[in-house]
Coordinates of C-alpha atoms and ligand atoms in Angstrom, one line a residue:
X25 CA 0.0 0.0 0.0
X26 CA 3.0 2.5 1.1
X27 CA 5.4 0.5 -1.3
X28 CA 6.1 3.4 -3.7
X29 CA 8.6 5.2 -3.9
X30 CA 10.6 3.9 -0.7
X31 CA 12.8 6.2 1.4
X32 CA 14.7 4.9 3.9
X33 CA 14.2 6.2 7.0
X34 CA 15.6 6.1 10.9
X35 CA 12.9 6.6 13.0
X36 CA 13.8 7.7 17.1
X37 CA 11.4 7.7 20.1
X38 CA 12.5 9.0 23.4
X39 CA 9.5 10.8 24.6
X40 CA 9.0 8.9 27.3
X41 CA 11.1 5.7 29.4
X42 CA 11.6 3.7 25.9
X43 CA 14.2 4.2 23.6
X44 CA 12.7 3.1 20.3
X45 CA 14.9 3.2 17.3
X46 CA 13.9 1.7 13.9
X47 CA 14.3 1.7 9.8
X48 CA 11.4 1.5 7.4
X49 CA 11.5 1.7 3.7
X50 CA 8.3 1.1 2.7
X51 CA 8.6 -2.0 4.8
X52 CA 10.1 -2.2 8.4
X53 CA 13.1 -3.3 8.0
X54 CA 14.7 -3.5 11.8
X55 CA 13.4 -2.1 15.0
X56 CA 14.5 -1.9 18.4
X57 CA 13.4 -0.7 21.8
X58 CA 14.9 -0.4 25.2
X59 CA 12.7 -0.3 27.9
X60 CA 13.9 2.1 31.5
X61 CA 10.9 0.3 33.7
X62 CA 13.5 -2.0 35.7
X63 CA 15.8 1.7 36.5
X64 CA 12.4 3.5 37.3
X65 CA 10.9 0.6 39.2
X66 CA 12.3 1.2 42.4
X67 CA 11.1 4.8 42.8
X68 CA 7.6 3.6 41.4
X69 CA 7.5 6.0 38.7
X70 CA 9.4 8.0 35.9
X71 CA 12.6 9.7 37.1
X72 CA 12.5 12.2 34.3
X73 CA 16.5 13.2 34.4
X74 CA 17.3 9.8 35.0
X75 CA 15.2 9.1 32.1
X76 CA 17.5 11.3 29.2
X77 CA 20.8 10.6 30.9
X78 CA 19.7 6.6 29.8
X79 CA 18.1 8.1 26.2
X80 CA 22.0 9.5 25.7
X81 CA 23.3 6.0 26.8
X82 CA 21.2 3.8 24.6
X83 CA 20.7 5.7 21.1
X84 CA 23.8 5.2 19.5
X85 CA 24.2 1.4 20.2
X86 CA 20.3 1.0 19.5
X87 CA 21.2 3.0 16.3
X88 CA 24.0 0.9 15.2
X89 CA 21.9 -2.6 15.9
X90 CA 19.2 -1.2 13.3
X91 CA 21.6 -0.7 10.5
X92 CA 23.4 -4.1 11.4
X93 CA 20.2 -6.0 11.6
X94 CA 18.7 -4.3 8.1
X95 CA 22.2 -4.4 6.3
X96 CA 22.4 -0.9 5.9
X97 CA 24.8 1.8 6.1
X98 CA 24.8 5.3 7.8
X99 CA 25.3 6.7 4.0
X100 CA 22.1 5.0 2.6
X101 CA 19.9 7.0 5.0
X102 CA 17.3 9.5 3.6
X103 CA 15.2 10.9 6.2
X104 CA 14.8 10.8 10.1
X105 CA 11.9 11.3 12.2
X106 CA 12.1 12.1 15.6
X107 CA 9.2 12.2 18.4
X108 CA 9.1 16.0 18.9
X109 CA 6.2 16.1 21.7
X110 CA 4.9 15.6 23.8
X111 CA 6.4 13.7 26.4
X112 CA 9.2 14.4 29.1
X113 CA 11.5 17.9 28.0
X114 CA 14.3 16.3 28.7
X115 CA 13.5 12.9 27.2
X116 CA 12.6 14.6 23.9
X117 CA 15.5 16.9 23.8
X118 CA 18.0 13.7 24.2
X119 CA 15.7 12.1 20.6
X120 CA 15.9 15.6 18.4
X121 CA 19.2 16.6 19.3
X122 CA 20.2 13.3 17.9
X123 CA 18.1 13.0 15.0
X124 CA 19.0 17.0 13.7
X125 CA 22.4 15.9 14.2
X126 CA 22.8 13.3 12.4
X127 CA 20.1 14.8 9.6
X128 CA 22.3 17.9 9.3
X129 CA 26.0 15.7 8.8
X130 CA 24.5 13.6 6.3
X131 CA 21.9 16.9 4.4
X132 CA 18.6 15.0 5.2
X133 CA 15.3 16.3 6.5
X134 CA 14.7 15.5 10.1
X135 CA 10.9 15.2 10.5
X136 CA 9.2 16.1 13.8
X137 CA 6.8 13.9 14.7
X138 CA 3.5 13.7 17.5
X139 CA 4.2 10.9 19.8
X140 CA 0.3 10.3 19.4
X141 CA 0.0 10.7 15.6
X142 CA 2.4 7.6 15.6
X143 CA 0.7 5.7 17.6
X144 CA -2.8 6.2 15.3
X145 CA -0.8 5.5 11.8
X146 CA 0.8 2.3 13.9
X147 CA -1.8 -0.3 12.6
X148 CA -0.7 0.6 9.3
X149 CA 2.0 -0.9 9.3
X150 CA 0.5 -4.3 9.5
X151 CA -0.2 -6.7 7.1
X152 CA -4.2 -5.8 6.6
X153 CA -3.6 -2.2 7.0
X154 CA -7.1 -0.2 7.5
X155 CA -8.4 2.2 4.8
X156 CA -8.8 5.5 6.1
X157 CA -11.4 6.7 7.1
X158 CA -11.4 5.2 10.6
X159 CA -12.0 5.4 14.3
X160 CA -9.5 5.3 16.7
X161 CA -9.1 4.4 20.4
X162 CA -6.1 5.6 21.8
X163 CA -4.9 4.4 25.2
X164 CA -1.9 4.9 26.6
X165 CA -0.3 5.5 29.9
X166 CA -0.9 9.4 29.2
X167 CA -4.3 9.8 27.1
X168 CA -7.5 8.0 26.2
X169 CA -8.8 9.3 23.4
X170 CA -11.4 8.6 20.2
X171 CA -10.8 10.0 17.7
X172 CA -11.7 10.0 13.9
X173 CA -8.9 9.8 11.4
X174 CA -9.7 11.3 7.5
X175 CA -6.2 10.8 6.3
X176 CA -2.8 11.7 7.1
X177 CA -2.5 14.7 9.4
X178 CA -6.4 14.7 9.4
X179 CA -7.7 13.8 13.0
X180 CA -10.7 14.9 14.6
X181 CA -11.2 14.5 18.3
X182 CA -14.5 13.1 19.0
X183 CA -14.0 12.3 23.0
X184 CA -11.1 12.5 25.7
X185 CA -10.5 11.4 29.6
X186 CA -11.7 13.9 32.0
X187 CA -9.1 13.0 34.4
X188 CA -6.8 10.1 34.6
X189 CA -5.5 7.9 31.4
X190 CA -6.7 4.5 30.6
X191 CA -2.7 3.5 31.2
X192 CA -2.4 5.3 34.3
X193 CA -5.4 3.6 35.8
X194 CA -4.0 0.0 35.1
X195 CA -0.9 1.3 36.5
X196 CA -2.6 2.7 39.8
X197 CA -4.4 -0.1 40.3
X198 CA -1.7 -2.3 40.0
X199 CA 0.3 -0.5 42.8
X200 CA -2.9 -0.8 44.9
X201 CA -2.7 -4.7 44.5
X202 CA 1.3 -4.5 45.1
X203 CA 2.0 -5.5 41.7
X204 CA 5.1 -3.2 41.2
X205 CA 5.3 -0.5 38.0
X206 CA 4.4 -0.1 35.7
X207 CA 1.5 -2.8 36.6
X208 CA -0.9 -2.9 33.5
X209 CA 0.5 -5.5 32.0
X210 CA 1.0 -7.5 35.2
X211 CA -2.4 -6.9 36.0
X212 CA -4.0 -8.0 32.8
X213 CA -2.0 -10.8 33.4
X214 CA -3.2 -11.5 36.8
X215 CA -7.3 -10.9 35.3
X216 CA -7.4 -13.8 33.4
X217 CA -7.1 -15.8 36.1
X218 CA -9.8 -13.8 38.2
X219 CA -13.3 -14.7 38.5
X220 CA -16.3 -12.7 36.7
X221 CA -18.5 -11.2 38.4
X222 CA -17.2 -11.8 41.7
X223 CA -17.2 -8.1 42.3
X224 CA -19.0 -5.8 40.6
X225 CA -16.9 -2.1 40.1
X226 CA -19.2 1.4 38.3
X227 CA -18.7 1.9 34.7
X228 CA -17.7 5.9 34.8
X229 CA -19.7 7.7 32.0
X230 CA -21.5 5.2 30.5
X231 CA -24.6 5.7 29.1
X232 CA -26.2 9.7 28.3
X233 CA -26.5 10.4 31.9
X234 CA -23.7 12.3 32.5
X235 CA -22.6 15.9 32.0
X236 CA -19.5 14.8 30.2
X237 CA -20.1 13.9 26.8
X238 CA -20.9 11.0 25.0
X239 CA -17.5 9.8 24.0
X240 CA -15.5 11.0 27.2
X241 CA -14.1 9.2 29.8
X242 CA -13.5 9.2 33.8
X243 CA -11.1 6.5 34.9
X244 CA -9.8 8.1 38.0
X245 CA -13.0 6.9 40.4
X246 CA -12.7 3.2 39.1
X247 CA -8.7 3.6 40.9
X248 CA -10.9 5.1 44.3
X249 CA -13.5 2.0 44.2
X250 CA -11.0 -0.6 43.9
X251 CA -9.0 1.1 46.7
X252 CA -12.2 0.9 48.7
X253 CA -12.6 -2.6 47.8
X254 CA -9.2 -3.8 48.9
X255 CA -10.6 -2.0 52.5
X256 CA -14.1 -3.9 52.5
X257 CA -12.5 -7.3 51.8
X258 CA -9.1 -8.0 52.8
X259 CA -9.8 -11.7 52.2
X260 CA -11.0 -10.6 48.5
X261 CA -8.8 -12.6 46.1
X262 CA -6.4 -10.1 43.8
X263 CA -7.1 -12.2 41.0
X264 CA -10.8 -11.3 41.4
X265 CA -10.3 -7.5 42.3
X266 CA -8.2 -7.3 39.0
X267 CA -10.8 -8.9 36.8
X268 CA -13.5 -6.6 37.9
X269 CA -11.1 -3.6 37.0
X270 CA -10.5 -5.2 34.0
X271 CA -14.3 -5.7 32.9
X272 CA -15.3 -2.1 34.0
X273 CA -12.2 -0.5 32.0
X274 CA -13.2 -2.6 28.5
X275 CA -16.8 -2.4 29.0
X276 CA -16.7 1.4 28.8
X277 CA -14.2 1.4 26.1
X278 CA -15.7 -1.0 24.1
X279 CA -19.2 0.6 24.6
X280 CA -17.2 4.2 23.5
X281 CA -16.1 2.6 20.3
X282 CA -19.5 1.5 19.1
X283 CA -21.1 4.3 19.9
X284 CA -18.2 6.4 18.0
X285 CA -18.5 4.3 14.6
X286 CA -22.5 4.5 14.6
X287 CA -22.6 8.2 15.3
X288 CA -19.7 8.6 12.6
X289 CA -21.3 6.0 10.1
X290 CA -18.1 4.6 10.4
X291 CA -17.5 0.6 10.1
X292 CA -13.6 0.1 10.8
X293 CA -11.9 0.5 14.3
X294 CA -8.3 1.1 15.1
X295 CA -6.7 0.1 18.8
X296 CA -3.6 2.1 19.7
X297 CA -1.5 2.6 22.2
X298 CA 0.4 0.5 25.3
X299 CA -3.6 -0.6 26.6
X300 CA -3.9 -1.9 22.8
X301 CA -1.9 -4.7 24.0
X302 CA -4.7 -5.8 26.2
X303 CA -6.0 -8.9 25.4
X304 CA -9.3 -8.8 27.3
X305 CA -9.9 -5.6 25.3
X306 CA -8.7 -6.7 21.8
X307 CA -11.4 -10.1 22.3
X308 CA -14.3 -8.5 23.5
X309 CA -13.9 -5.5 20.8
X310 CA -13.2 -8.5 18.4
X311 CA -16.5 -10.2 19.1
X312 CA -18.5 -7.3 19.0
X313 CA -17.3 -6.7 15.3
X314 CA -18.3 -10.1 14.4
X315 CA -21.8 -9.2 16.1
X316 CA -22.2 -5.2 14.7
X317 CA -20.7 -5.8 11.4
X318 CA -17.6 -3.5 11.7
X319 CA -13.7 -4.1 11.2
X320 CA -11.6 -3.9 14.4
X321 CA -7.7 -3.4 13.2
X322 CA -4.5 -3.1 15.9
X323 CA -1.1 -3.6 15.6
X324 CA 1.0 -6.4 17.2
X325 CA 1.5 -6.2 20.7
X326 CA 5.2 -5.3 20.5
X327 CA 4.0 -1.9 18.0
X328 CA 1.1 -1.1 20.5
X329 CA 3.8 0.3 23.3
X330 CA 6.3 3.0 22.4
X331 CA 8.2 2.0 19.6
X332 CA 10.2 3.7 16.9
X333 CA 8.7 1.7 14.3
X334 CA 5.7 4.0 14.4
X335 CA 7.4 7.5 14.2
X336 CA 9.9 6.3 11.1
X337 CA 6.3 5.3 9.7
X338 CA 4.7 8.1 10.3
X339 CA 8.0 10.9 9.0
X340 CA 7.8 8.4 6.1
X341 CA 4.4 8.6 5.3
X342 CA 4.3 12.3 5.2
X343 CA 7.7 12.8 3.0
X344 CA 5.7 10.6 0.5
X345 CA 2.8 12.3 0.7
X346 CA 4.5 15.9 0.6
X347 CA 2.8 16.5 3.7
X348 CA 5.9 17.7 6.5
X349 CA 4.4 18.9 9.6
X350 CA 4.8 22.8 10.0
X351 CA 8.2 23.0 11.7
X352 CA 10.6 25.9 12.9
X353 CA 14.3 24.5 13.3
X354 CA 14.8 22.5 16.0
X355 CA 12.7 22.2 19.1
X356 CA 10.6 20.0 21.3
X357 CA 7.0 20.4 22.6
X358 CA 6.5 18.7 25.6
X359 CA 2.7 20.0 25.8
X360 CA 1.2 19.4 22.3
X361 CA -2.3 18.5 21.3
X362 CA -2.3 16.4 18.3
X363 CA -3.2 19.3 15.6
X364 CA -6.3 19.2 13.4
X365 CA -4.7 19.1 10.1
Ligands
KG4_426 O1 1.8 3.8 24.7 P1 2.6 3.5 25.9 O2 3.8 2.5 25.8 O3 3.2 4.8 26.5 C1 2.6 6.0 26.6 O4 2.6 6.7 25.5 O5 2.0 6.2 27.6 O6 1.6 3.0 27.0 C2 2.0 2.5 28.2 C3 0.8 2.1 29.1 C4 1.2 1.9 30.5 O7 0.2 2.5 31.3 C5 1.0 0.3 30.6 O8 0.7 -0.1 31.9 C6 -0.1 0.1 29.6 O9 0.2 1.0 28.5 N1 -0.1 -1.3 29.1 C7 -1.1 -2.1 29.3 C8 -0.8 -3.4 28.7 N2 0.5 -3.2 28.2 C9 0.9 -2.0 28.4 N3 -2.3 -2.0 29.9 C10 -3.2 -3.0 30.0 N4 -2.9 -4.2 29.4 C11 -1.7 -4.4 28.8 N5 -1.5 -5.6 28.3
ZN427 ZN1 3.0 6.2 23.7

């Protein structure tokens, strides 16, 4: 589909406590991440300086493994994109120092790219990429979000969170039931094994009740009932606890996605994001496409958390399509909503 025309391009991600570095020429050709969590576990959360000090350590070598593992050289490179924002100032600063860099010694565009736009355009990479239009869920340990995607650079936000992330709830929850951090996939993990039903947690914002609207989201109560829970029933098994959290958090997604794609006439879903990777959430969104007649596409579960893949996908994708994000020099934006388009 993006076979035309290919130009090979690095792709960096440091927005965050993943270094993700990766080549793609029209195919991905090599990608690799390294993950901070076991440096950031033992404060229980993201040390931000400690975060670009590692950034600095791991590039290069991650950098080098990509051109080794694709059989390319430095000299072949065409393009780079870089996460620009948002994400940790530090963290960023660490990915497009490195990428202008390198773009300036060898007289190649670096591309700035939204952290978030890579993870939307990150199911195209797949084998059955999804035709645009589509709606996406994005949920990740900093946003939950639906949006609808017309194209490239063309995203309209149809709901958000009010408070915390979809990520960030897993995560909290997780520490509640002592499972270390970042828990969410720990506690997925530890679901399965839960029974259903055994406790019953609120659904926040389903329905047309509430003053939020229709496509928004409230996860930070779900983190407040569960800590209640753990009070009411010390014997309560964490198994069970984590399988109601689980049901309440894909029920309302789930529920979000349908009503996004009837309202838009829509009849193909994208999953994006670290939450993507759930497996609870990719089955129960998988059966209700068989049962509502729509197409539910997400990448593999490695391509759902940060990843570098995605961003030398998405600078690609707009070199070919002519269609460079606005840019002046060299920056970061740590705060940055996704733009319109
Ligand atoms: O997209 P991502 O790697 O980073 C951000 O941009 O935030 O998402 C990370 C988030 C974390 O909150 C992590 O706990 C969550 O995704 N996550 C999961 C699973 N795998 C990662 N949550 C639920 N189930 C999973 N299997
Ligand atoms: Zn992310």
């Amino acid at each position: 589909m993006y076979q035309n025309r290919p130009v090979l391009t690095l792709g960096i991600e440091t927005s965050c406590d993943e270094t993700g570095v990766a080549l793609y020429d029209g195919r991905l050709l090599a990608h690799a991440v390294y993950s901070q969590v076991a440096m950031h576990e033992a404060y229980g959360g993201v040390v931000p300086e400690l975060a670009s000090r590692d950034h600095i350590r791991r590039l290069v070598p991650l950098a080098r493994e990509v051109f080794r593992t694709a059989r390319k050289n430095i000299s072949d490179l065409q393009a780079i994109g870089y996460t620009e924002g948002p994400g940790l100032a530090g963290a960023l600063l660490v990915g497009a120092s490195f990428a202008h860099g390198l773009a300036a010694s060898l007289a190649i565009p670096a591309i700035g790219i939204h952290h978030l736009e890579g993870h939307l355009l990150s199911p195209l990479l797949g084998a059955r990429p999804p035709a645009f239009p589509f709606i996406a869920l994005l949920v990740s340990g900093g946003h939950t979000q639906l949006m609808r995607v017309e194209g490239l650079g063309r995203y309209a936000l149809l709901g958000e969170t009010q408070d915390d992330a979809a990520g960030e709830a897993f995560d909290k929850t997780a520490k509640l039931l002592g499972l270390g951090y970042p828990g969410g996939p720990a506690l997925s993990r530890l679901a399965e094994s839960g029974a259903p039903g055994r406790y019953r947690l609120p659904r926040p914002l389903l329905g047309k009740a509430s003053r939020a609207g229709e496509l928004d989201f409230s996860f930070s109560g779900l983190k407040t009932a569960v800590a209640t829970l753990v009070r009411n029933e010390p014997s309560a098994r964490p198994a069970d606890i984590a399988r109601a959290f689980v049901d309440a958090v894909v029920d309302v997604l789930a529920a979000k996605c349908v009503t996004a794609l009837e309202q838009a006439g829509l009849t193909r879903l994208v999953l994006a994001g670290g939450v993507a990777a759930n497996a609870q959430l990719r089955e129960t969104l998988g059966k209700m496409a068989g049962a509502k007649g729509f197409d539910l596409f997400y990448p593999e579960a490695e391509l759902c958390t940060d990843n570098g893949a995605m961003i030398a996908f998405a600078a690609a994708l707009r070199l070919q399509q002519r269609n460079l994000p606005r840019q002046r020099g060299f920056g970061v934006k740590p705060r940055w909503d996704l733009p319109a388009g």
